[in-house]
Amino acid sequence: MYPNKYRTVNHPHSNFVINEDSTLGFVRISKCGSSTFAERHNLFTWKPFKYSKNIDIILCCLRNPFARFISSIPETLTRIYTSEDENTKFPWTDVNVSKDIYEFLSINNSSDPLKTLDTFIKAIIKFGYFDAHHEPMTNFLLNKKKDIEINPLIFDLKNMDLVSRYLYSFQGKKNINLSYSNVRNFENSYIQRINKLEKIKSENALRKFKHYLEFLQWENYSKNSFSPVNFHLRDYRRRNFLPFRSNLSKHISLMLDKAIDKRKNKLNAFLKEYYKDDLDLYRNLLKYKKRFKFTKLISTLPKLSELK
């Protein structure tokens, strides 16, 4: 049975992002490579779904629901806070949850991967979806009655680089390293690019120092109070990881990977009940994989209406 709550509040639902020329649109779904794709293609302007009729190409990326759910856990744990306790708010804790949820995750906090996974599943069963990072993908595309709100072309996260290369081919760009963190720098000439990278490097050094001090404050608070990451932080420090939230998130992800096989049956049963529509949608997407052709990629991508 699905949780009664529909849609979280920490995502601008019924909106999508477009580029400056209004030639490309993208429906962002949390934990589906949305930040990476938006940065690659300069998709930073939010527009309501009704604006989609003015855009040439609208895309959306889906991810294997199993992998997406596991990936969402460290993202949520390291970013949540409760507005009912100002001590829990730090620069990167930007997912506001009720005090009940925060305390539930804190009291049941454990560095044991099996207990972490079990606690997170219990939290969703008890409170419903409380963060966009684990909210069903269909919530970003369908309304409460499960009617389509927008009908983008759909691709798999595994094919993101392929789609990006196709889009870049229209701009005459070749041999672009898409794993590079800031693809937009390739738009500059060689000299301009080097200068810009040096500037970014120096700015990042200052930013990382400030971030480091903020992390120490968060770490000090979290280790000495009820916090969803209390035990994770202690385990993380024992292994001498660099002190940044993103690294802690990776640490928890690696830890959870070890628990998946032992909880596969329970996790599959949970997903079938709480993410049934996502599983169906992704399963239908996989049927289209064989028809993808790079030279005609857009015409071979299915629309949401073909998958639902």
C-alpha positions in Angstrom: 0.0 0.0 0.0 1.4 3.4 -1.0 2.0 6.1 1.6 -0.8 8.7 1.6 1.4 11.7 1.1 1.8 12.7 -2.5 4.9 14.7 -3.6 7.6 16.1 -1.4 8.1 19.8 -0.9 11.8 20.0 -1.6 11.5 19.9 -5.4 9.8 22.4 -7.8 7.3 19.8 -9.1 5.4 20.5 -12.4 8.4 22.5 -13.6 11.3 21.7 -15.9 14.6 23.4 -16.9 15.5 25.0 -20.3 18.6 26.5 -21.9 19.0 30.1 -22.8 17.9 29.6 -26.4 14.8 27.6 -25.4 15.8 24.8 -27.7 16.3 22.2 -25.1 14.3 21.3 -22.0 14.8 18.7 -19.3 12.5 17.3 -16.6 14.8 16.9 -13.6 14.2 13.8 -11.4 16.3 13.6 -8.3 19.1 10.9 -8.2 18.8 10.4 -12.0 21.8 12.4 -13.1 19.7 15.6 -13.2 22.5 17.9 -11.9 25.1 16.5 -14.2 22.9 16.8 -17.3 21.7 20.3 -16.4 25.3 21.5 -16.0 26.5 19.9 -19.2 23.9 21.6 -21.3 23.3 24.9 -19.5 19.8 24.1 -18.3 19.3 26.5 -15.5 16.0 28.3 -16.2 12.9 26.8 -14.5 9.6 26.9 -16.4 6.2 25.4 -15.7 5.2 22.3 -17.6 2.7 24.3 -19.7 5.7 26.1 -21.3 6.8 22.9 -22.9 5.0 23.6 -26.1 7.6 26.4 -26.8 10.6 24.0 -26.6 12.0 22.0 -29.5 13.3 19.0 -27.6 12.3 17.9 -24.0 14.2 15.1 -22.4 14.0 13.2 -19.1 16.3 10.6 -17.6 15.1 7.5 -15.6 17.3 5.2 -13.5 17.0 1.6 -12.3 14.7 2.0 -9.3 16.8 -0.5 -7.3 20.0 1.5 -7.8 18.2 4.9 -7.3 16.8 3.9 -4.0 20.1 2.7 -2.6 21.8 5.9 -3.9 19.1 8.1 -2.2 19.8 6.9 1.3 23.2 8.6 1.9 21.9 11.7 0.1 19.0 12.0 2.4 20.9 11.1 5.6 23.6 13.7 5.1 21.3 16.5 3.9 18.2 16.4 6.2 17.5 18.8 9.0 14.4 19.8 11.0 13.2 23.4 11.1 11.9 22.6 14.6 15.5 22.5 15.8 17.8 25.2 14.5 20.9 23.3 15.6 20.4 20.8 12.8 20.6 23.4 10.1 24.0 23.7 8.2 24.9 25.1 4.7 24.2 21.7 3.0 21.4 20.4 5.1 18.7 21.5 2.8 16.1 18.8 3.1 13.6 19.9 5.7 11.7 17.1 7.5 9.5 16.9 10.5 11.0 16.5 14.0 9.4 13.0 14.2 11.2 11.8 11.1 14.5 13.4 12.2 14.3 11.7 15.6 13.2 8.4 14.2 16.3 8.2 11.9 18.5 9.5 14.7 17.3 7.1 17.4 17.6 4.1 15.0 20.9 5.3 13.6 23.6 2.7 13.1 26.8 2.2 11.2 25.7 -1.3 10.5 24.7 -1.4 6.8 21.8 -3.9 7.3 20.3 -1.8 10.1 20.8 1.4 8.1 18.9 -0.1 5.1 16.1 -1.5 7.4 15.7 1.8 9.3 15.3 3.8 6.0 12.7 1.3 4.7 10.8 1.5 8.0 10.9 5.3 7.9 9.3 5.4 4.5 6.6 2.9 5.5 5.9 4.9 8.7 6.1 8.5 7.3 5.7 8.2 3.6 8.1 9.7 1.0 9.8 12.6 2.8 12.6 13.6 0.4 12.6 14.1 -3.4 15.8 11.9 -3.6 13.8 8.8 -2.8 10.4 10.0 -4.0 9.0 7.8 -6.9 10.2 8.9 -10.3 6.6 8.9 -11.5 5.7 11.7 -9.1 7.9 14.0 -11.2 5.9 13.2 -14.4 2.4 12.2 -13.4 -0.3 14.0 -11.3 -2.0 12.4 -8.3 -4.5 10.7 -10.6 -1.5 9.2 -12.5 -2.3 11.3 -15.6 0.7 12.5 -17.7 1.6 16.1 -16.9 4.3 16.4 -19.5 5.4 14.1 -22.2 9.2 14.2 -22.7 11.5 11.8 -24.6 12.9 9.3 -22.1 16.4 7.9 -21.8 18.2 5.6 -19.4 20.8 7.0 -17.0 23.2 4.5 -18.5 22.8 6.3 -21.9 23.4 9.8 -20.6 26.8 10.2 -22.2 25.4 9.0 -25.5 22.6 11.5 -25.4 25.0 14.3 -24.4 27.4 13.5 -27.3 24.5 13.6 -29.7 23.4 17.0 -28.5 27.0 18.3 -28.6 27.3 17.0 -32.2 24.9 19.7 -33.3 27.4 22.3 -32.0 30.3 20.9 -33.8 32.0 19.6 -30.6 33.9 16.4 -30.9 36.0 14.2 -28.5 34.5 15.8 -25.4 35.4 14.1 -22.2 31.9 14.0 -20.6 33.2 12.7 -17.3 34.9 16.1 -16.8 33.1 18.0 -14.1 32.6 21.3 -16.0 32.0 20.5 -19.6 31.0 24.1 -20.3 34.7 25.1 -20.1 35.2 23.5 -23.5 33.3 26.3 -25.1 36.2 28.7 -24.4 39.4 29.0 -26.5 42.5 27.1 -25.1 44.0 30.2 -23.4 40.6 31.4 -22.0 40.0 27.9 -20.7 43.3 27.7 -18.9 42.7 31.1 -17.2 39.2 30.1 -16.2 40.3 26.8 -14.8 43.0 28.6 -12.7 40.4 31.0 -11.4 38.1 28.2 -10.5 40.9 26.3 -8.8 41.8 29.3 -6.6 38.1 29.9 -5.8 37.6 26.3 -5.0 40.5 26.3 -2.6 38.9 29.1 -0.6 35.5 27.5 -0.9 36.8 24.1 0.3 38.5 25.7 3.3 35.2 27.4 4.3 33.4 24.1 3.6 35.9 22.3 5.8 35.3 24.6 8.7 31.5 24.1 8.2 32.0 20.4 8.1 33.9 20.4 11.4 31.0 22.3 13.0 28.5 19.8 11.6 30.6 16.9 12.6 31.0 18.2 16.1 27.3 18.7 16.5 26.3 15.4 14.8 28.8 13.3 16.9 27.6 14.7 20.1 23.9 14.7 19.7 21.1 12.5 18.3 21.7 12.7 14.5 21.0 10.3 11.6 24.7 10.2 10.8 26.1 10.0 14.3 27.6 6.5 14.0 28.3 6.9 10.3 30.6 9.8 11.1 32.5 7.9 13.7 33.1 5.0 11.4 34.0 7.4 8.6 36.6 9.2 10.7 38.2 5.9 11.8 38.8 5.1 8.2 40.5 8.5 7.7 38.3 9.8 4.9 38.6 13.4 3.9 36.2 15.6 5.9 33.5 16.6 3.4 29.8 15.7 3.2 30.2 14.3 -0.3 32.9 11.9 0.9 30.8 10.8 3.8 28.0 10.1 1.4 30.3 7.9 -0.7 31.4 6.1 2.4 27.8 5.3 3.3 27.1 4.2 -0.3 30.0 1.8 -0.2 28.8 0.5 3.1 25.3 -0.1 1.8 26.6 -2.0 -1.3 27.8 -4.7 1.1 24.3 -5.1 2.6 22.3 -5.4 -0.6 22.8 -9.1 -1.3 21.7 -9.9 2.3 18.5 -7.8 2.0 17.8 -8.4 -1.7 14.5 -10.2 -1.1 13.2 -7.7 1.5 14.3 -4.8 -0.7 12.6 -6.2 -3.8 9.4 -6.8 -1.9 9.5 -3.2 -0.6 10.1 -1.8 -4.1 7.3 -3.8 -5.6 4.9 -2.4 -3.1 6.1 1.3 -2.8 7.7 1.8 -6.3 5.6 -0.4 -8.5 4.9 2.3 -11.1 8.6 3.1 -11.3 9.5 -0.5 -11.8 6.9 -0.8 -14.6 8.1 2.4 -16.3 11.7 1.4 -16.2 11.0 -2.1 -17.4 9.1 -0.7 -20.4 12.0 1.6 -21.1 14.4 -1.3 -21.3 12.4 -2.7 -24.3 13.4 0.3 -26.4 17.2 -0.1 -25.9 17.8 -2.1 -29.1 16.3 0.5 -31.3 18.7 3.3 -30.3 20.8 4.7 -33.2 23.2 7.5 -32.6 22.6 9.3 -35.9 18.8 9.3 -35.2 18.9 9.3 -31.4 16.1 11.7 -30.8 13.7 9.9 -33.1 14.5 6.5 -31.5 13.9 7.7 -27.9 10.4 6.8 -26.6 8.1 9.3 -25.2 6.6 8.9 -21.8 3.2 8.1 -23.2 4.7 5.1 -25.0 6.0 3.7 -21.8 3.1 4.3 -19.4 
